[in-house]
């Protein structure tokens, strides 16, 4: 039994898009990359954070009264928080009627598995299980290792959603406890990968080839963002990658959506892609066709 803890920002039940069957997806806080289009900006920091949904604020002023650091104020009808000083103690969220929320709960492996195991009968009947996501699970290699190992000890089918930017030793360590890797392919051009995510893709692709050679089962997950990585060269490179790797069962195209925008507002951070719109279905079908032109493996919308 491990006493190690990690901040979890969501344990989502009845997921059908994070691997086979009905699954519970465990979202760990903390990420290694800094993707421009991140749709879970609350996952980036490994610590708990205060979120404010201003549309739900009724202006009662309770948060001003209870914050020990006096960080809340109103100016021209706008709710301001001095976030750089916030300790995420949660006192304001406790008295708020629903506008304030602390994102992130520190949990042990056992506590997570207790929650995950509540739906064991659904996993059995559907071929599902547990998926570890984030953030980036491998930002916490020891915790993720313990979680996956313990899940296997409970007989659970396991998936990990990862960007793959991690030490090979950390990935090698979890190999025996992962049934399917949901591997993000964000950009096949290394310089653009660095521009969009903060790191090159060299280590990611090297690790991807290594898990493929080690016999892992892999799904390539490809977020496609209009005006950023919807270039023909990237789409065809995804197809070629899928074709050359052993163990890739299929490719999932994840069309851009703007969910990250309002979450950024709630966290008080800036969203870079406000001008980007979600693509039409026919555009997504075109992307799928281009990828599929390079591989016999199945390419589908996520
Ligand atoms: S406690 Fe909640 S509802 Fe009341 S002013 Fe603060 S944020 Fe708004
Ligand atoms: S979480 Fe705590 S420190 Fe941060 S604003 Fe609320 S009461 Fe103040």
PDB file of N, CA and C in Angstrom, residues 101-193:
ATOM      1  N   UNK A 101     -15.152  27.572  -6.620  1.00  0.00           N
ATOM      2  CA  UNK A 101     -14.907  26.136  -6.458  1.00  0.00           C
ATOM      3  C   UNK A 101     -13.399  25.905  -6.348  1.00  0.00           C
ATOM      4  N   UNK A 102     -12.997  24.990  -5.488  1.00  0.00           N
ATOM      5  CA  UNK A 102     -11.587  24.599  -5.448  1.00  0.00           C
ATOM      6  C   UNK A 102     -11.426  23.394  -6.375  1.00  0.00           C
ATOM      7  N   UNK A 103     -10.528  23.529  -7.334  1.00  0.00           N
ATOM      8  CA  UNK A 103     -10.271  22.440  -8.276  1.00  0.00           C
ATOM      9  C   UNK A 103      -9.051  21.665  -7.786  1.00  0.00           C
ATOM     10  N   UNK A 104      -9.236  20.367  -7.553  1.00  0.00           N
ATOM     11  CA  UNK A 104      -8.131  19.519  -7.110  1.00  0.00           C
ATOM     12  C   UNK A 104      -8.349  19.004  -5.709  1.00  0.00           C
ATOM     13  N   UNK A 105      -8.285  17.668  -5.602  1.00  0.00           N
ATOM     14  CA  UNK A 105      -8.428  17.038  -4.293  1.00  0.00           C
ATOM     15  C   UNK A 105      -7.273  16.051  -4.153  1.00  0.00           C
ATOM     16  N   UNK A 106      -6.564  16.142  -3.032  1.00  0.00           N
ATOM     17  CA  UNK A 106      -5.422  15.250  -2.838  1.00  0.00           C
ATOM     18  C   UNK A 106      -5.940  13.854  -2.470  1.00  0.00           C
ATOM     19  N   UNK A 107      -5.512  12.848  -3.226  1.00  0.00           N
ATOM     20  CA  UNK A 107      -6.019  11.480  -2.983  1.00  0.00           C
ATOM     21  C   UNK A 107      -4.880  10.466  -3.022  1.00  0.00           C
ATOM     22  N   UNK A 108      -5.060   9.373  -2.283  1.00  0.00           N
ATOM     23  CA  UNK A 108      -4.117   8.259  -2.367  1.00  0.00           C
ATOM     24  C   UNK A 108      -4.593   7.293  -3.455  1.00  0.00           C
ATOM     25  N   UNK A 109      -3.723   6.368  -3.803  1.00  0.00           N
ATOM     26  CA  UNK A 109      -4.071   5.328  -4.772  1.00  0.00           C
ATOM     27  C   UNK A 109      -5.282   4.541  -4.270  1.00  0.00           C
ATOM     28  N   UNK A 110      -5.288   4.187  -3.005  1.00  0.00           N
ATOM     29  CA  UNK A 110      -6.407   3.404  -2.458  1.00  0.00           C
ATOM     30  C   UNK A 110      -7.723   4.159  -2.535  1.00  0.00           C
ATOM     31  N   UNK A 111      -7.657   5.453  -2.232  1.00  0.00           N
ATOM     32  CA  UNK A 111      -8.896   6.257  -2.293  1.00  0.00           C
ATOM     33  C   UNK A 111      -9.432   6.326  -3.722  1.00  0.00           C
ATOM     34  N   UNK A 112      -8.533   6.471  -4.680  1.00  0.00           N
ATOM     35  CA  UNK A 112      -8.973   6.521  -6.085  1.00  0.00           C
ATOM     36  C   UNK A 112      -9.594   5.175  -6.474  1.00  0.00           C
ATOM     37  N   UNK A 113      -8.914   4.100  -6.109  1.00  0.00           N
ATOM     38  CA  UNK A 113      -9.416   2.782  -6.532  1.00  0.00           C
ATOM     39  C   UNK A 113     -10.735   2.416  -5.860  1.00  0.00           C
ATOM     40  N   UNK A 114     -10.916   2.889  -4.643  1.00  0.00           N
ATOM     41  CA  UNK A 114     -12.211   2.672  -3.979  1.00  0.00           C
ATOM     42  C   UNK A 114     -13.334   3.269  -4.821  1.00  0.00           C
ATOM     43  N   UNK A 115     -13.081   4.458  -5.343  1.00  0.00           N
ATOM     44  CA  UNK A 115     -14.070   5.160  -6.177  1.00  0.00           C
ATOM     45  C   UNK A 115     -14.243   4.419  -7.511  1.00  0.00           C
ATOM     46  N   UNK A 116     -13.117   4.062  -8.110  1.00  0.00           N
ATOM     47  CA  UNK A 116     -13.159   3.405  -9.428  1.00  0.00           C
ATOM     48  C   UNK A 116     -13.880   2.059  -9.333  1.00  0.00           C
ATOM     49  N   UNK A 117     -13.628   1.325  -8.258  1.00  0.00           N
ATOM     50  CA  UNK A 117     -14.196  -0.024  -8.128  1.00  0.00           C
ATOM     51  C   UNK A 117     -15.702  -0.044  -7.901  1.00  0.00           C
ATOM     52  N   UNK A 118     -16.275   1.123  -7.592  1.00  0.00           N
ATOM     53  CA  UNK A 118     -17.729   1.166  -7.409  1.00  0.00           C
ATOM     54  C   UNK A 118     -18.473   0.745  -8.678  1.00  0.00           C
ATOM     55  N   UNK A 119     -17.811   0.920  -9.832  1.00  0.00           N
ATOM     56  CA  UNK A 119     -18.477   0.602 -11.103  1.00  0.00           C
ATOM     57  C   UNK A 119     -17.925  -0.684 -11.727  1.00  0.00           C
ATOM     58  N   UNK A 120     -17.356  -1.543 -10.891  1.00  0.00           N
ATOM     59  CA  UNK A 120     -16.711  -2.769 -11.413  1.00  0.00           C
ATOM     60  C   UNK A 120     -17.665  -3.602 -12.263  1.00  0.00           C
ATOM     61  N   UNK A 121     -18.946  -3.666 -11.880  1.00  0.00           N
ATOM     62  CA  UNK A 121     -19.881  -4.512 -12.639  1.00  0.00           C
ATOM     63  C   UNK A 121     -20.062  -3.970 -14.065  1.00  0.00           C
ATOM     64  N   UNK A 122     -20.030  -2.638 -14.221  1.00  0.00           N
ATOM     65  CA  UNK A 122     -20.167  -2.060 -15.567  1.00  0.00           C
ATOM     66  C   UNK A 122     -18.958  -2.412 -16.428  1.00  0.00           C
ATOM     67  N   UNK A 123     -17.767  -2.405 -15.787  1.00  0.00           N
ATOM     68  CA  UNK A 123     -16.558  -2.724 -16.561  1.00  0.00           C
ATOM     69  C   UNK A 123     -16.645  -4.176 -17.059  1.00  0.00           C
ATOM     70  N   UNK A 124     -17.086  -5.053 -16.159  1.00  0.00           N
ATOM     71  CA  UNK A 124     -17.135  -6.484 -16.488  1.00  0.00           C
ATOM     72  C   UNK A 124     -18.064  -6.721 -17.676  1.00  0.00           C
ATOM     73  N   UNK A 125     -19.231  -6.073 -17.642  1.00  0.00           N
ATOM     74  CA  UNK A 125     -20.220  -6.310 -18.687  1.00  0.00           C
ATOM     75  C   UNK A 125     -19.878  -5.653 -20.019  1.00  0.00           C
ATOM     76  N   UNK A 126     -19.051  -4.605 -19.977  1.00  0.00           N
ATOM     77  CA  UNK A 126     -18.808  -3.836 -21.212  1.00  0.00           C
ATOM     78  C   UNK A 126     -17.386  -3.987 -21.741  1.00  0.00           C
ATOM     79  N   UNK A 127     -16.515  -4.663 -20.974  1.00  0.00           N
ATOM     80  CA  UNK A 127     -15.097  -4.734 -21.385  1.00  0.00           C
ATOM     81  C   UNK A 127     -14.354  -3.441 -21.078  1.00  0.00           C
ATOM     82  N   UNK A 128     -14.867  -2.688 -20.127  1.00  0.00           N
ATOM     83  CA  UNK A 128     -14.252  -1.407 -19.774  1.00  0.00           C
ATOM     84  C   UNK A 128     -13.265  -1.526 -18.637  1.00  0.00           C
ATOM     85  N   UNK A 129     -13.023  -0.411 -17.964  1.00  0.00           N
ATOM     86  CA  UNK A 129     -12.048  -0.394 -16.867  1.00  0.00           C
ATOM     87  C   UNK A 129     -11.700   1.027 -16.472  1.00  0.00           C
ATOM     88  N   UNK A 130     -10.434   1.205 -16.073  1.00  0.00           N
ATOM     89  CA  UNK A 130      -9.976   2.517 -15.613  1.00  0.00           C
ATOM     90  C   UNK A 130      -9.022   3.143 -16.636  1.00  0.00           C
ATOM     91  N   UNK A 131      -9.192   4.429 -16.876  1.00  0.00           N
ATOM     92  CA  UNK A 131      -8.240   5.179 -17.701  1.00  0.00           C
ATOM     93  C   UNK A 131      -7.618   6.266 -16.828  1.00  0.00           C
ATOM     94  N   UNK A 132      -6.296   6.370 -16.894  1.00  0.00           N
ATOM     95  CA  UNK A 132      -5.616   7.454 -16.175  1.00  0.00           C
ATOM     96  C   UNK A 132      -5.294   8.537 -17.192  1.00  0.00           C
ATOM     97  N   UNK A 133      -5.718   9.764 -16.863  1.00  0.00           N
ATOM     98  CA  UNK A 133      -5.491  10.874 -17.772  1.00  0.00           C
ATOM     99  C   UNK A 133      -5.034  12.086 -16.968  1.00  0.00           C
ATOM    100  N   UNK A 134      -5.072  13.245 -17.584  1.00  0.00           N
ATOM    101  CA  UNK A 134      -4.641  14.444 -16.853  1.00  0.00           C
ATOM    102  C   UNK A 134      -5.125  15.698 -17.535  1.00  0.00           C
ATOM    103  N   UNK A 135      -4.267  16.732 -17.536  1.00  0.00           N
ATOM    104  CA  UNK A 135      -2.886  16.742 -17.159  1.00  0.00           C
ATOM    105  C   UNK A 135      -2.090  15.658 -17.889  1.00  0.00           C
ATOM    106  N   UNK A 136      -0.981  15.372 -17.322  1.00  0.00           N
ATOM    107  CA  UNK A 136      -0.128  14.306 -17.839  1.00  0.00           C
ATOM    108  C   UNK A 136       0.176  13.354 -16.699  1.00  0.00           C
ATOM    109  N   UNK A 137      -0.351  12.118 -16.763  1.00  0.00           N
ATOM    110  CA  UNK A 137      -0.100  11.169 -15.677  1.00  0.00           C
ATOM    111  C   UNK A 137       1.383  10.965 -15.402  1.00  0.00           C
ATOM    112  N   UNK A 138       2.198  11.033 -16.474  1.00  0.00           N
ATOM    113  CA  UNK A 138       3.629  10.772 -16.277  1.00  0.00           C
ATOM    114  C   UNK A 138       4.381  11.990 -15.719  1.00  0.00           C
ATOM    115  N   UNK A 139       3.629  13.061 -15.421  1.00  0.00           N
ATOM    116  CA  UNK A 139       4.219  14.145 -14.616  1.00  0.00           C
ATOM    117  C   UNK A 139       4.390  13.648 -13.173  1.00  0.00           C
ATOM    118  N   UNK A 140       3.705  12.545 -12.849  1.00  0.00           N
ATOM    119  CA  UNK A 140       3.793  11.917 -11.515  1.00  0.00           C
ATOM    120  C   UNK A 140       4.129  10.439 -11.732  1.00  0.00           C
ATOM    121  N   UNK A 141       5.334  10.138 -12.186  1.00  0.00           N
ATOM    122  CA  UNK A 141       5.626   8.762 -12.617  1.00  0.00           C
ATOM    123  C   UNK A 141       5.433   7.721 -11.516  1.00  0.00           C
ATOM    124  N   UNK A 142       5.850   8.051 -10.297  1.00  0.00           N
ATOM    125  CA  UNK A 142       5.756   7.061  -9.211  1.00  0.00           C
ATOM    126  C   UNK A 142       4.289   6.797  -8.859  1.00  0.00           C
ATOM    127  N   UNK A 143       3.513   7.869  -8.749  1.00  0.00           N
ATOM    128  CA  UNK A 143       2.107   7.735  -8.379  1.00  0.00           C
ATOM    129  C   UNK A 143       1.352   6.970  -9.472  1.00  0.00           C
ATOM    130  N   UNK A 144       1.609   7.323 -10.717  1.00  0.00           N
ATOM    131  CA  UNK A 144       0.927   6.660 -11.833  1.00  0.00           C
ATOM    132  C   UNK A 144       1.285   5.178 -11.880  1.00  0.00           C
ATOM    133  N   UNK A 145       2.554   4.884 -11.622  1.00  0.00           N
ATOM    134  CA  UNK A 145       2.994   3.480 -11.568  1.00  0.00           C
ATOM    135  C   UNK A 145       2.208   2.728 -10.494  1.00  0.00           C
ATOM    136  N   UNK A 146       2.141   3.331  -9.300  1.00  0.00           N
ATOM    137  CA  UNK A 146       1.440   2.670  -8.180  1.00  0.00           C
ATOM    138  C   UNK A 146      -0.045   2.489  -8.492  1.00  0.00           C
ATOM    139  N   UNK A 147      -0.634   3.507  -9.116  1.00  0.00           N
ATOM    140  CA  UNK A 147      -2.071   3.445  -9.423  1.00  0.00           C
ATOM    141  C   UNK A 147      -2.371   2.340 -10.441  1.00  0.00           C
ATOM    142  N   UNK A 148      -1.574   2.298 -11.498  1.00  0.00           N
ATOM    143  CA  UNK A 148      -1.800   1.292 -12.538  1.00  0.00           C
ATOM    144  C   UNK A 148      -1.537  -0.121 -12.010  1.00  0.00           C
ATOM    145  N   UNK A 149      -0.478  -0.246 -11.226  1.00  0.00           N
ATOM    146  CA  UNK A 149      -0.135  -1.563 -10.662  1.00  0.00           C
ATOM    147  C   UNK A 149      -1.262  -2.049  -9.732  1.00  0.00           C
ATOM    148  N   UNK A 150      -1.749  -1.122  -8.899  1.00  0.00           N
ATOM    149  CA  UNK A 150      -2.822  -1.494  -7.971  1.00  0.00           C
ATOM    150  C   UNK A 150      -4.102  -1.824  -8.738  1.00  0.00           C
ATOM    151  N   UNK A 151      -4.377  -1.068  -9.802  1.00  0.00           N
ATOM    152  CA  UNK A 151      -5.583  -1.331 -10.606  1.00  0.00           C
ATOM    153  C   UNK A 151      -5.508  -2.726 -11.207  1.00  0.00           C
ATOM    154  N   UNK A 152      -4.337  -3.100 -11.694  1.00  0.00           N
ATOM    155  CA  UNK A 152      -4.152  -4.446 -12.245  1.00  0.00           C
ATOM    156  C   UNK A 152      -4.343  -5.491 -11.150  1.00  0.00           C
ATOM    157  N   UNK A 153      -3.869  -5.156  -9.946  1.00  0.00           N
ATOM    158  CA  UNK A 153      -4.066  -6.060  -8.800  1.00  0.00           C
ATOM    159  C   UNK A 153      -5.542  -6.293  -8.506  1.00  0.00           C
ATOM    160  N   UNK A 154      -6.381  -5.326  -8.857  1.00  0.00           N
ATOM    161  CA  UNK A 154      -7.833  -5.457  -8.683  1.00  0.00           C
ATOM    162  C   UNK A 154      -8.481  -6.081  -9.926  1.00  0.00           C
ATOM    163  N   UNK A 155      -7.672  -6.475 -10.896  1.00  0.00           N
ATOM    164  CA  UNK A 155      -8.206  -7.125 -12.104  1.00  0.00           C
ATOM    165  C   UNK A 155      -8.830  -6.153 -13.091  1.00  0.00           C
ATOM    166  N   UNK A 156      -8.459  -4.882 -13.012  1.00  0.00           N
ATOM    167  CA  UNK A 156      -9.068  -3.888 -13.912  1.00  0.00           C
ATOM    168  C   UNK A 156      -8.320  -3.800 -15.244  1.00  0.00           C
ATOM    169  N   UNK A 157      -9.075  -3.574 -16.310  1.00  0.00           N
ATOM    170  CA  UNK A 157      -8.481  -3.233 -17.603  1.00  0.00           C
ATOM    171  C   UNK A 157      -8.008  -1.779 -17.488  1.00  0.00           C
ATOM    172  N   UNK A 158      -6.799  -1.493 -17.988  1.00  0.00           N
ATOM    173  CA  UNK A 158      -6.241  -0.152 -17.783  1.00  0.00           C
ATOM    174  C   UNK A 158      -5.822   0.516 -19.099  1.00  0.00           C
ATOM    175  N   UNK A 159      -6.102   1.799 -19.178  1.00  0.00           N
ATOM    176  CA  UNK A 159      -5.567   2.640 -20.257  1.00  0.00           C
ATOM    177  C   UNK A 159      -4.868   3.829 -19.621  1.00  0.00           C
ATOM    178  N   UNK A 160      -3.896   4.363 -20.340  1.00  0.00           N
ATOM    179  CA  UNK A 160      -3.301   5.634 -19.914  1.00  0.00           C
ATOM    180  C   UNK A 160      -3.338   6.576 -21.103  1.00  0.00           C
ATOM    181  N   UNK A 161      -3.808   7.791 -20.864  1.00  0.00           N
ATOM    182  CA  UNK A 161      -3.746   8.820 -21.894  1.00  0.00           C
ATOM    183  C   UNK A 161      -2.510   9.657 -21.596  1.00  0.00           C
ATOM    184  N   UNK A 162      -1.586   9.696 -22.548  1.00  0.00           N
ATOM    185  CA  UNK A 162      -0.311  10.374 -22.291  1.00  0.00           C
ATOM    186  C   UNK A 162       0.174  11.119 -23.521  1.00  0.00           C
ATOM    187  N   UNK A 163       0.931  12.180 -23.268  1.00  0.00           N
ATOM    188  CA  UNK A 163       1.601  12.884 -24.374  1.00  0.00           C
ATOM    189  C   UNK A 163       2.928  12.206 -24.685  1.00  0.00           C
ATOM    190  N   UNK A 164       3.378  11.329 -23.789  1.00  0.00           N
ATOM    191  CA  UNK A 164       4.592  10.555 -24.033  1.00  0.00           C
ATOM    192  C   UNK A 164       5.896  11.282 -23.786  1.00  0.00           C
ATOM    193  N   UNK A 165       5.812  12.527 -23.297  1.00  0.00           N
ATOM    194  CA  UNK A 165       7.049  13.276 -23.034  1.00  0.00           C
ATOM    195  C   UNK A 165       7.503  12.941 -21.611  1.00  0.00           C
ATOM    196  N   UNK A 166       8.237  11.836 -21.502  1.00  0.00           N
ATOM    197  CA  UNK A 166       8.645  11.346 -20.182  1.00  0.00           C
ATOM    198  C   UNK A 166       9.931  10.549 -20.336  1.00  0.00           C
ATOM    199  N   UNK A 167      10.577  10.280 -19.207  1.00  0.00           N
ATOM    200  CA  UNK A 167      11.780   9.437 -19.255  1.00  0.00           C
ATOM    201  C   UNK A 167      11.363   8.032 -19.705  1.00  0.00           C
ATOM    202  N   UNK A 168      12.181   7.407 -20.550  1.00  0.00           N
ATOM    203  CA  UNK A 168      11.856   6.062 -21.017  1.00  0.00           C
ATOM    204  C   UNK A 168      11.689   5.107 -19.830  1.00  0.00           C
ATOM    205  N   UNK A 169      12.545   5.250 -18.818  1.00  0.00           N
ATOM    206  CA  UNK A 169      12.471   4.342 -17.652  1.00  0.00           C
ATOM    207  C   UNK A 169      11.091   4.412 -16.990  1.00  0.00           C
ATOM    208  N   UNK A 170      10.492   5.596 -16.980  1.00  0.00           N
ATOM    209  CA  UNK A 170       9.167   5.738 -16.361  1.00  0.00           C
ATOM    210  C   UNK A 170       8.088   5.039 -17.194  1.00  0.00           C
ATOM    211  N   UNK A 171       8.259   5.098 -18.502  1.00  0.00           N
ATOM    212  CA  UNK A 171       7.280   4.439 -19.388  1.00  0.00           C
ATOM    213  C   UNK A 171       7.493   2.922 -19.340  1.00  0.00           C
ATOM    214  N   UNK A 172       8.735   2.524 -19.378  1.00  0.00           N
ATOM    215  CA  UNK A 172       9.063   1.087 -19.323  1.00  0.00           C
ATOM    216  C   UNK A 172       8.491   0.455 -18.044  1.00  0.00           C
ATOM    217  N   UNK A 173       8.551   1.221 -16.943  1.00  0.00           N
ATOM    218  CA  UNK A 173       8.082   0.688 -15.656  1.00  0.00           C
ATOM    219  C   UNK A 173       6.587   0.397 -15.662  1.00  0.00           C
ATOM    220  N   UNK A 174       5.802   1.191 -16.412  1.00  0.00           N
ATOM    221  CA  UNK A 174       4.346   0.977 -16.381  1.00  0.00           C
ATOM    222  C   UNK A 174       3.870  -0.003 -17.462  1.00  0.00           C
ATOM    223  N   UNK A 175       4.752  -0.347 -18.400  1.00  0.00           N
ATOM    224  CA  UNK A 175       4.348  -1.225 -19.514  1.00  0.00           C
ATOM    225  C   UNK A 175       3.567  -2.472 -19.073  1.00  0.00           C
ATOM    226  N   UNK A 176       4.020  -3.181 -18.007  1.00  0.00           N
ATOM    227  CA  UNK A 176       3.284  -4.407 -17.648  1.00  0.00           C
ATOM    228  C   UNK A 176       1.882  -4.149 -17.103  1.00  0.00           C
ATOM    229  N   UNK A 177       1.599  -2.882 -16.757  1.00  0.00           N
ATOM    230  CA  UNK A 177       0.315  -2.588 -16.106  1.00  0.00           C
ATOM    231  C   UNK A 177      -0.628  -1.763 -16.972  1.00  0.00           C
ATOM    232  N   UNK A 178      -0.281  -1.608 -18.235  1.00  0.00           N
ATOM    233  CA  UNK A 178      -1.123  -0.819 -19.147  1.00  0.00           C
ATOM    234  C   UNK A 178      -1.622  -1.717 -20.277  1.00  0.00           C
ATOM    235  N   UNK A 179      -2.943  -1.786 -20.448  1.00  0.00           N
ATOM    236  CA  UNK A 179      -3.488  -2.585 -21.553  1.00  0.00           C
ATOM    237  C   UNK A 179      -3.460  -1.809 -22.863  1.00  0.00           C
ATOM    238  N   UNK A 180      -3.789  -0.513 -22.787  1.00  0.00           N
ATOM    239  CA  UNK A 180      -3.783   0.304 -24.011  1.00  0.00           C
ATOM    240  C   UNK A 180      -3.209   1.686 -23.706  1.00  0.00           C
ATOM    241  N   UNK A 181      -2.275   2.108 -24.539  1.00  0.00           N
ATOM    242  CA  UNK A 181      -1.766   3.479 -24.475  1.00  0.00           C
ATOM    243  C   UNK A 181      -2.597   4.353 -25.419  1.00  0.00           C
ATOM    244  N   UNK A 182      -3.201   5.412 -24.888  1.00  0.00           N
ATOM    245  CA  UNK A 182      -3.875   6.415 -25.715  1.00  0.00           C
ATOM    246  C   UNK A 182      -2.846   7.536 -25.877  1.00  0.00           C
ATOM    247  N   UNK A 183      -2.145   7.514 -27.007  1.00  0.00           N
ATOM    248  CA  UNK A 183      -0.925   8.318 -27.171  1.00  0.00           C
ATOM    249  C   UNK A 183      -1.226   9.559 -28.017  1.00  0.00           C
ATOM    250  N   UNK A 184      -1.022  10.727 -27.437  1.00  0.00           N
ATOM    251  CA  UNK A 184      -1.310  11.971 -28.161  1.00  0.00           C
ATOM    252  C   UNK A 184      -0.246  12.248 -29.222  1.00  0.00           C
ATOM    253  N   UNK A 185      -0.718  12.521 -30.440  1.00  0.00           N
ATOM    254  CA  UNK A 185       0.192  13.002 -31.493  1.00  0.00           C
ATOM    255  C   UNK A 185      -0.283  14.410 -31.840  1.00  0.00           C
ATOM    256  N   UNK A 186       0.395  15.385 -31.288  1.00  0.00           N
ATOM    257  CA  UNK A 186      -0.106  16.766 -31.396  1.00  0.00           C
ATOM    258  C   UNK A 186       0.419  17.481 -32.631  1.00  0.00           C
ATOM    259  N   UNK A 187       1.649  17.162 -32.992  1.00  0.00           N
ATOM    260  CA  UNK A 187       2.264  17.825 -34.157  1.00  0.00           C
ATOM    261  C   UNK A 187       3.477  16.983 -34.559  1.00  0.00           C
ATOM    262  N   UNK A 188       3.536  16.623 -35.848  1.00  0.00           N
ATOM    263  CA  UNK A 188       4.627  15.758 -36.305  1.00  0.00           C
ATOM    264  C   UNK A 188       5.876  16.559 -36.692  1.00  0.00           C
ATOM    265  N   UNK A 189       5.729  17.861 -36.902  1.00  0.00           N
ATOM    266  CA  UNK A 189       6.905  18.720 -37.161  1.00  0.00           C
ATOM    267  C   UNK A 189       7.457  19.163 -35.803  1.00  0.00           C
ATOM    268  N   UNK A 190       8.721  18.822 -35.555  1.00  0.00           N
ATOM    269  CA  UNK A 190       9.263  19.029 -34.211  1.00  0.00           C
ATOM    270  C   UNK A 190       9.320  20.508 -33.819  1.00  0.00           C
ATOM    271  N   UNK A 191       9.702  21.369 -34.768  1.00  0.00           N
ATOM    272  CA  UNK A 191       9.796  22.806 -34.452  1.00  0.00           C
ATOM    273  C   UNK A 191       8.411  23.376 -34.131  1.00  0.00           C
ATOM    274  N   UNK A 192       7.408  22.947 -34.911  1.00  0.00           N
ATOM    275  CA  UNK A 192       6.043  23.420 -34.635  1.00  0.00           C
ATOM    276  C   UNK A 192       5.518  22.834 -33.321  1.00  0.00           C
ATOM    277  N   UNK A 193       5.906  21.596 -33.038  1.00  0.00           N
ATOM    278  CA  UNK A 193       5.506  20.974 -31.763  1.00  0.00           C
ATOM    279  C   UNK A 193       5.992  21.837 -30.609  1.00  0.00           C
TER     280      UNK A 193
END
